[in-house]
Coordinates of C-alpha atoms and ligand atoms in Angstrom, one line a residue:
M1 CA 58.0 78.4 75.4
D2 CA 58.8 82.3 75.3
G3 CA 59.4 82.6 71.8
K4 CA 62.8 80.3 72.5
K5 CA 63.5 77.1 70.9
A6 CA 63.5 73.8 72.7
L7 CA 66.6 71.9 72.9
I8 CA 65.5 68.8 71.0
A9 CA 66.2 65.6 72.6
S10 CA 63.9 63.2 70.3
S11 CA 65.2 60.1 72.0
L12 CA 64.2 60.9 75.5
R13 CA 60.8 59.6 76.9
K14 CA 58.8 60.6 80.0
E15 CA 58.1 58.0 81.9
P16 CA 55.2 57.0 84.0
V17 CA 55.2 58.3 87.2
S18 CA 54.6 55.2 90.0
V19 CA 51.5 54.8 92.3
T20 CA 53.3 55.5 95.5
R21 CA 54.1 59.0 94.3
K22 CA 50.9 59.6 92.3
M23 CA 49.4 58.8 96.0
A24 CA 51.4 61.7 97.5
A25 CA 50.6 64.2 94.7
A26 CA 47.2 63.8 95.0
L27 CA 47.2 63.5 98.9
P28 CA 47.2 67.1 99.8
E29 CA 43.9 67.9 97.5
L30 CA 42.3 64.6 99.3
R31 CA 43.4 65.7 102.6
R32 CA 41.6 69.1 102.3
L33 CA 38.4 67.5 100.3
A34 CA 38.2 65.4 103.7
A35 CA 39.0 67.8 106.4
G36 CA 36.3 70.0 105.0
K37 CA 33.6 67.4 105.6
G38 CA 35.7 66.8 109.1
L39 CA 37.4 63.2 108.2
K40 CA 40.5 62.3 109.9
I41 CA 42.7 60.9 108.1
H42 CA 43.3 57.5 108.4
H43 CA 46.7 56.2 107.6
L44 CA 47.0 52.8 105.8
G45 CA 48.9 54.0 102.6
A46 CA 52.7 54.9 103.2
G47 CA 55.5 52.6 103.3
Y48 CA 57.5 54.7 105.5
P49 CA 59.6 53.8 108.7
H50 CA 57.6 54.9 112.0
P51 CA 58.6 58.5 113.4
E52 CA 58.2 56.4 116.8
V53 CA 61.4 54.4 116.1
T54 CA 63.4 57.1 113.6
D55 CA 63.5 59.8 116.1
P56 CA 67.7 60.6 115.6
R57 CA 68.8 61.8 118.9
G58 CA 69.4 59.0 120.8
F59 CA 71.3 57.9 117.5
L60 CA 73.2 61.2 117.4
E61 CA 74.1 60.8 120.5
H62 CA 75.7 57.2 120.4
K63 CA 77.3 58.4 117.1
T64 CA 79.0 61.0 119.2
L65 CA 80.2 58.6 121.6
Y66 CA 81.3 56.5 119.3
F67 CA 83.2 59.3 117.3
E68 CA 84.8 60.3 121.1
H69 CA 85.8 56.3 121.5
L70 CA 87.3 56.6 118.2
T71 CA 89.2 59.5 118.5
K72 CA 90.8 58.2 122.1
T73 CA 91.4 54.9 120.4
A74 CA 93.4 55.7 117.6
S75 CA 96.9 55.6 117.1
D76 CA 96.6 58.9 115.1
T77 CA 95.4 60.9 118.0
K78 CA 98.6 60.3 120.4
L79 CA 100.6 61.6 117.9
G80 CA 98.9 64.6 117.9
I81 CA 97.3 64.2 114.1
I82 CA 94.0 64.5 113.1
P83 CA 92.2 60.8 114.0
E84 CA 91.6 58.6 111.0
Y85 CA 88.2 58.2 110.9
L86 CA 87.6 61.9 111.2
R87 CA 90.0 62.7 108.3
E88 CA 88.4 60.3 106.2
S89 CA 85.1 61.4 106.9
Y90 CA 86.1 64.5 104.8
A91 CA 88.1 63.3 102.3
Y92 CA 87.9 61.7 99.5
T93 CA 88.2 57.8 100.1
D94 CA 87.6 54.0 98.5
T95 CA 84.3 53.2 96.3
L96 CA 84.8 50.4 99.1
G97 CA 84.2 52.9 101.6
P98 CA 86.3 52.1 105.0
V99 CA 87.8 49.1 105.8
S100 CA 86.5 49.2 109.3
V101 CA 83.1 49.3 108.3
R102 CA 82.8 46.6 106.1
K103 CA 84.6 44.2 108.6
N104 CA 82.6 45.1 111.5
F105 CA 79.1 44.7 109.4
A106 CA 80.0 41.0 107.8
R107 CA 80.7 40.3 111.1
V108 CA 77.2 40.7 112.2
Y109 CA 75.3 39.8 109.2
G110 CA 77.3 37.0 108.5
A111 CA 76.7 35.7 111.7
D112 CA 72.8 37.0 111.5
W113 CA 72.7 34.6 108.7
E114 CA 75.1 31.8 109.2
F115 CA 77.5 32.0 106.2
P116 CA 80.9 33.6 105.9
M117 CA 80.9 37.0 104.4
K118 CA 83.2 38.3 103.4
P119 CA 84.3 42.4 103.6
E120 CA 85.8 42.8 100.4
N121 CA 82.7 41.7 98.9
L122 CA 80.6 44.3 99.9
I123 CA 80.1 47.7 97.9
P124 CA 78.6 50.8 99.8
T125 CA 75.6 52.2 97.7
I126 CA 72.9 54.9 98.0
G127 CA 70.6 52.4 99.9
A128 CA 69.0 49.2 98.1
S129 CA 68.0 51.7 95.5
G130 CA 70.9 52.6 94.9
G131 CA 72.0 48.9 94.4
I132 CA 69.1 48.4 91.9
N133 CA 70.3 51.2 89.6
L134 CA 73.6 49.8 90.2
M135 CA 72.9 46.2 89.0
C136 CA 70.6 47.8 85.6
S137 CA 73.1 50.2 84.7
L138 CA 75.7 47.3 84.7
F139 CA 73.9 45.3 82.5
E140 CA 72.5 47.8 80.2
R141 CA 75.2 49.6 79.5
P142 CA 76.7 47.4 76.5
G143 CA 73.2 48.1 74.9
V144 CA 72.3 44.6 74.3
E145 CA 68.5 44.1 74.4
I146 CA 67.7 43.1 78.5
A147 CA 65.0 40.9 80.0
Y148 CA 64.6 42.0 83.7
I149 CA 62.7 38.4 85.3
T150 CA 60.7 39.7 88.7
D151 CA 57.4 39.2 90.4
A152 CA 53.9 40.2 89.2
P153 CA 53.6 42.6 91.4
T154 CA 56.8 43.7 92.0
Y155 CA 58.3 46.9 94.0
A156 CA 57.3 50.0 92.1
G157 CA 60.7 51.2 92.6
F158 CA 62.3 48.7 90.5
I159 CA 59.5 49.0 87.6
T160 CA 60.7 52.8 87.5
R161 CA 64.0 52.4 87.5
A162 CA 64.0 49.5 84.9
Q163 CA 61.4 50.9 82.6
L164 CA 64.2 53.5 82.2
A165 CA 66.2 51.5 79.5
N166 CA 64.7 51.6 76.1
Q167 CA 66.5 48.3 75.6
T168 CA 64.9 46.6 78.1
N169 CA 61.6 44.5 78.7
I170 CA 60.0 43.3 82.5
Y171 CA 59.1 39.8 81.8
S172 CA 57.0 39.0 85.1
V173 CA 56.0 35.8 87.3
D174 CA 52.7 35.5 89.3
M175 CA 52.9 34.6 92.4
D176 CA 50.8 32.2 94.5
S177 CA 51.0 32.0 98.4
E178 CA 54.5 30.7 98.2
G179 CA 56.6 33.0 95.9
P180 CA 56.6 32.8 92.4
I181 CA 55.3 30.5 90.5
I182 CA 58.0 28.0 89.1
E183 CA 56.9 26.9 86.1
Q184 CA 55.8 30.4 84.8
L185 CA 59.4 31.5 86.1
I186 CA 60.9 28.8 83.9
C187 CA 58.6 29.6 80.6
Q188 CA 59.5 33.4 81.5
I189 CA 63.0 32.8 81.1
E190 CA 63.1 30.4 78.2
S191 CA 60.5 32.9 76.3
A192 CA 62.7 36.0 77.4
R193 CA 65.6 34.0 75.9
S194 CA 64.3 33.0 72.6
N195 CA 63.5 36.5 72.2
G196 CA 67.3 36.9 71.9
R197 CA 67.3 38.7 75.1
L198 CA 70.0 38.5 77.8
V199 CA 68.3 37.6 81.4
P200 CA 70.7 39.0 83.9
F201 CA 69.2 38.4 87.1
Y202 CA 65.7 37.7 88.6
Y203 CA 64.8 40.4 91.1
T204 CA 62.5 40.0 94.2
I205 CA 62.0 40.4 97.4
P206 CA 61.5 37.3 99.2
D207 CA 61.4 38.7 102.9
G208 CA 58.1 41.2 103.3
H209 CA 57.4 41.1 99.9
N210 CA 57.0 44.8 98.9
P211 CA 53.6 45.2 97.9
G212 CA 52.9 41.0 98.0
G213 CA 52.6 41.6 101.7
F214 CA 54.0 37.7 102.7
S215 CA 57.7 36.0 102.8
F216 CA 58.8 33.3 100.2
S217 CA 58.8 29.3 101.6
A218 CA 62.0 28.2 102.6
K219 CA 61.0 25.1 99.8
R220 CA 59.9 27.6 96.9
R221 CA 63.8 29.5 98.0
N222 CA 65.5 26.4 97.3
E223 CA 63.2 25.6 94.0
I224 CA 64.0 29.2 92.9
I225 CA 67.8 28.7 93.3
E226 CA 67.4 25.4 91.5
V227 CA 66.3 27.5 88.5
M228 CA 68.3 29.8 88.7
R229 CA 71.7 27.4 88.4
N230 CA 70.2 25.4 85.7
Y231 CA 69.6 28.6 83.2
D232 CA 72.8 30.3 85.2
I233 CA 71.2 33.4 86.2
L234 CA 71.6 35.4 89.1
I235 CA 68.9 36.7 92.0
L236 CA 69.0 40.0 93.0
E237 CA 67.8 40.2 96.0
D238 CA 66.3 43.2 97.8
A239 CA 66.1 42.8 101.7
P240 CA 65.1 45.6 103.2
Y241 CA 62.6 43.7 105.5
V242 CA 65.1 41.0 106.5
Y243 CA 65.3 42.1 110.3
I244 CA 61.9 43.6 110.6
S245 CA 60.4 40.1 110.8
Y246 CA 57.5 38.8 113.2
A247 CA 58.3 35.0 112.6
E248 CA 60.1 33.2 115.9
E249 CA 63.9 32.9 115.5
N250 CA 63.9 29.6 114.9
E251 CA 61.2 29.2 111.6
R252 CA 63.0 32.4 110.2
P253 CA 63.5 31.6 106.4
R254 CA 67.3 31.9 104.9
P255 CA 67.9 34.6 102.5
F256 CA 69.5 33.8 99.3
V257 CA 72.4 35.2 99.9
A258 CA 72.9 32.9 102.9
L259 CA 71.8 29.6 100.6
D260 CA 74.1 30.5 97.2
P261 CA 76.3 33.6 98.0
S262 CA 77.5 32.8 94.3
R263 CA 74.2 33.4 92.5
T264 CA 73.3 35.8 94.6
V265 CA 73.2 40.0 95.1
H266 CA 71.9 41.2 97.9
L267 CA 71.3 44.3 98.8
F268 CA 71.0 45.7 102.4
T269 CA 69.9 48.9 103.5
G270 CA 70.2 50.9 106.8
S271 CA 66.2 52.6 105.8
K272 CA 64.5 50.2 107.7
I273 CA 66.5 49.2 110.7
G274 CA 68.1 52.3 111.2
F275 CA 67.1 55.8 109.2
P276 CA 66.4 56.1 105.3
G277 CA 68.1 59.6 105.4
P278 CA 71.7 58.8 105.6
R279 CA 71.2 56.6 102.2
V280 CA 73.3 53.9 104.0
G281 CA 73.4 50.3 101.9
F282 CA 75.6 47.4 101.0
L283 CA 75.7 45.3 97.9
Y284 CA 77.2 42.0 98.3
T285 CA 78.0 39.1 95.9
E286 CA 80.8 36.3 96.0
A287 CA 79.3 35.8 92.0
N288 CA 81.6 35.3 89.1
I289 CA 80.7 36.1 85.4
E290 CA 81.7 35.4 82.0
I291 CA 82.3 38.4 79.9
S292 CA 83.9 38.6 76.5
D293 CA 86.6 36.6 75.3
E294 CA 85.2 33.8 77.8
E295 CA 86.9 35.9 81.0
I296 CA 85.7 34.9 83.7
V297 CA 86.0 38.0 86.5
P298 CA 84.4 38.2 89.6
L299 CA 81.1 40.5 89.4
R300 CA 82.5 42.4 92.4
D301 CA 85.0 44.1 90.2
L302 CA 82.4 45.0 87.3
L303 CA 80.3 46.5 90.2
L304 CA 82.9 48.5 91.8
T305 CA 84.1 50.2 88.4
E306 CA 80.3 50.9 87.5
S307 CA 80.3 52.5 91.1
S308 CA 83.2 54.2 91.0
S309 CA 82.5 56.2 88.1
D310 CA 78.6 56.7 89.0
I311 CA 78.7 58.1 92.8
L312 CA 82.6 57.6 93.1
F313 CA 82.1 56.8 96.9
H314 CA 79.9 56.7 99.7
N315 CA 79.4 59.8 102.1
P316 CA 82.0 58.6 104.7
E317 CA 80.6 59.7 107.5
A318 CA 77.5 58.3 107.1
L319 CA 79.2 54.9 107.0
Y320 CA 81.0 55.5 110.3
A321 CA 77.9 56.6 111.9
F322 CA 76.4 53.8 110.4
E323 CA 79.5 51.4 112.1
S324 CA 78.2 53.1 115.6
M325 CA 74.7 51.2 115.3
L326 CA 77.1 48.3 115.0
H327 CA 78.7 49.1 118.7
D328 CA 76.6 49.0 122.2
E329 CA 76.6 51.6 124.5
N330 CA 80.3 50.6 125.7
M331 CA 81.5 50.8 122.7
E332 CA 81.9 46.7 122.3
P333 CA 81.2 45.6 119.1
L334 CA 77.5 44.0 118.9
P335 CA 77.6 40.2 118.2
S336 CA 74.5 40.6 115.8
L337 CA 71.8 43.2 114.6
W338 CA 68.9 41.8 116.0
P339 CA 69.3 43.8 118.9
V340 CA 69.0 47.0 116.7
A341 CA 66.1 46.2 115.3
R342 CA 64.5 45.1 118.7
E343 CA 63.0 48.6 119.3
K344 CA 61.3 48.4 115.5
Q345 CA 60.4 45.2 115.5
I346 CA 58.1 45.7 119.0
I347 CA 56.5 48.4 117.5
Y348 CA 56.1 47.7 114.2
S349 CA 55.0 43.9 115.6
E350 CA 51.8 45.7 117.5
N351 CA 51.1 47.4 114.7
R352 CA 50.7 44.4 112.5
N353 CA 48.7 42.9 115.4
I354 CA 46.3 45.6 115.6
I355 CA 45.7 45.4 111.5
M356 CA 44.8 41.7 111.4
Q357 CA 43.1 41.6 114.4
G358 CA 40.9 44.3 113.0
L359 CA 40.8 43.0 109.7
S360 CA 39.8 39.4 111.6
D361 CA 37.1 41.5 114.1
G362 CA 35.6 43.4 111.0
L363 CA 35.5 41.3 108.3
G364 CA 36.4 37.8 109.1
K365 CA 32.7 36.9 109.1
F366 CA 33.0 37.0 105.6
P367 CA 35.8 34.9 104.2
E368 CA 33.7 34.1 100.3
R369 CA 34.2 37.9 99.6
Y370 CA 37.3 39.2 101.5
S371 CA 40.6 37.7 101.7
W372 CA 44.3 39.3 103.2
T373 CA 48.0 38.2 103.3
I374 CA 49.4 37.5 106.7
P375 CA 52.8 39.0 106.6
Q376 CA 55.5 37.3 108.4
A377 CA 57.9 40.4 107.7
G378 CA 58.0 44.1 106.8
F379 CA 55.3 46.8 106.7
F380 CA 51.9 45.0 104.2
T381 CA 49.4 43.1 103.4
V382 CA 47.2 42.7 100.5
F383 CA 43.5 43.3 100.9
R384 CA 41.7 41.3 98.1
F385 CA 37.7 41.4 97.0
H386 CA 36.6 37.7 95.8
D387 CA 33.9 40.1 94.1
S388 CA 35.1 41.2 90.8
K389 CA 32.4 43.7 90.3
I390 CA 34.4 46.0 93.0
V391 CA 37.2 47.5 90.9
T392 CA 39.8 49.0 93.2
D393 CA 41.0 51.6 90.4
D394 CA 42.5 55.5 91.1
V395 CA 38.8 56.4 91.5
F396 CA 38.5 53.7 94.0
V397 CA 41.4 54.8 96.3
N398 CA 40.4 58.6 95.6
W399 CA 36.4 57.8 97.2
L400 CA 37.9 56.0 100.2
V401 CA 40.0 59.6 100.8
S402 CA 37.3 61.9 100.1
E403 CA 34.4 59.8 101.4
Y404 CA 36.0 58.0 104.5
G405 CA 39.6 59.6 105.1
I406 CA 41.0 56.5 104.4
V407 CA 44.6 55.9 102.6
V408 CA 45.6 52.5 101.0
I409 CA 47.5 52.4 97.6
P410 CA 46.2 50.6 94.5
M411 CA 47.9 47.4 93.4
F412 CA 47.6 47.7 89.7
D413 CA 50.3 49.4 89.3
F414 CA 52.6 47.2 91.0
Y415 CA 51.8 45.0 88.4
P416 CA 54.2 45.4 85.4
E417 CA 52.8 45.8 82.3
D418 CA 53.4 42.3 81.0
A419 CA 51.4 40.9 83.4
R420 CA 48.6 43.1 82.7
L421 CA 48.6 42.2 79.2
R422 CA 48.2 38.2 80.3
N423 CA 45.4 39.1 83.3
P424 CA 44.0 43.0 82.4
Q425 CA 42.0 42.2 85.7
A426 CA 45.6 42.1 87.0
G427 CA 45.4 43.9 90.8
L428 CA 42.0 45.5 90.1
S429 CA 40.9 43.6 93.2
E430 CA 43.2 44.2 96.1
L431 CA 44.2 47.2 97.9
R432 CA 47.7 46.9 99.4
L433 CA 47.4 48.1 103.6
S434 CA 50.8 49.4 105.5
F435 CA 51.1 49.5 108.9
C436 CA 54.2 51.0 109.6
F437 CA 53.3 54.8 109.7
S438 CA 50.8 56.7 111.9
E439 CA 51.2 60.8 112.8
S440 CA 51.1 60.0 116.3
F441 CA 53.1 57.7 119.6
G442 CA 52.4 55.2 122.1
D443 CA 48.8 54.8 123.2
D444 CA 48.0 57.3 120.4
R445 CA 49.3 55.6 118.0
R446 CA 48.0 52.0 118.8
R447 CA 44.1 53.7 119.3
D448 CA 44.8 55.9 115.6
L449 CA 45.9 52.4 114.1
A450 CA 42.8 50.0 115.3
D451 CA 40.5 53.5 114.5
S452 CA 42.0 53.3 110.7
I453 CA 41.4 49.6 110.2
K454 CA 37.8 50.1 111.9
A455 CA 37.1 52.8 109.7
F456 CA 38.3 50.7 106.4
C457 CA 36.6 47.7 107.2
D458 CA 33.4 49.6 108.1
A459 CA 33.6 51.6 104.6
I460 CA 34.1 47.5 102.8
L461 CA 31.0 46.5 104.5
R462 CA 29.3 50.2 102.9
I463 CA 29.9 49.4 99.5
Ligands
LIG1 C1 61.6 46.5 98.4 C2 62.2 47.8 98.5 N1 63.2 47.7 97.9 C3 63.6 49.4 97.9 C4 63.4 50.3 99.1 C5 64.0 51.8 99.3 O1 64.8 51.4 100.1 P1 66.1 52.6 100.3 O2 65.6 53.6 101.2 O3 67.3 51.4 101.0 O4 66.6 53.0 99.1 C6 62.1 50.0 99.4 C7 61.7 51.2 100.1 O5 60.2 50.8 100.6 C8 61.6 48.9 99.3 O6 60.2 48.2 100.1

């Protein structure tokens, strides 16, 4: 402290670091150890988009052409003044962002998921993370005790955000192969309410669950909606992977927002279908909410005020650049986002097949010893040991890196605290394997991934 007195802020706490961040921090040293032994690093841990589908150069060219198109077609240009998009891109704008961006997005998203999406109900966010933050901060603001209902396991970023507020507790719900267990969902809501807590929403990732490695069945989605209607609770639907889907077109389950937009707060992000860097996201809801004095107001209005005092407004240039993705090479509006996702889907679906095939070839003979989830969307599968003597803790995953160069993420940290109290073994027989990232392209990518999953299976068989 150099003899200087520190500022006293005894009400602040140091929050635990998430498992993915811990792994990222430990990786350089583990890599060094692995390299010292002449081992190749096998990436089955990182949840990042693949560099093969996130080369920004094509996007930048398209964006430039789109901006030229906007300049040519803008009526202001004809008058010799700065085109509207350019002026707005570098100015203070509305918290809602440019109207045209929301109109274009609502048109394609509504068409893809078959519901009439209203542009005025879209609020730009800093990725899906910004949407999570906005919802949490809105409900935390009055200072009452809160219960967030979520799955066990759930997204690490949500746990981290939820834990920031002293007055919040997570009430988690175990899942089976179709989604959260309905009886437990009901029990958790009732228990939170009987403990005097406000239950504003149930947070989930129904498509390509991170880290669950599966998608909820259509039946379970309807059952969840039924519960949420009965208890008057919102569904906070985090949807980064809806377009990274491996299901046949007619078998894609509909997201909650399409099933009941008045019960759902839907978080779209451009991070997986486009690029994470520009931090483009949208929150969408048609929900109304009863506030003080029994007044009923659109939730969107409250969130908009929250957002305006938080980020004030999203980077307008990034939003216009996102708008360019909603147009084809002739600058005609695209009817759907599926063509935008296509290139990504091809790569991730190839990667997924390599991982599924590798696991089945290497370990499929031992269903009594191991199992894994079959992802219908997203980046992950959960691998399970049936032998309770194997404990997939930090020591175990560090050993996989240092002995075999294999990077995977342990699951236990994705289980909220209450889930680990219910079952102290929660997640300690599971690993999250990701198939989204490698350092190589094309045939090298395919070969590296096949090598990685083979190395993983070999290491597991040696345990
Ligand atoms: C479930 C989930 N939510 C949110 C995010 C963060 O997304 P964004 O980049 O849009 O903030 C991720 C990223 O991996 C995720 O898996």
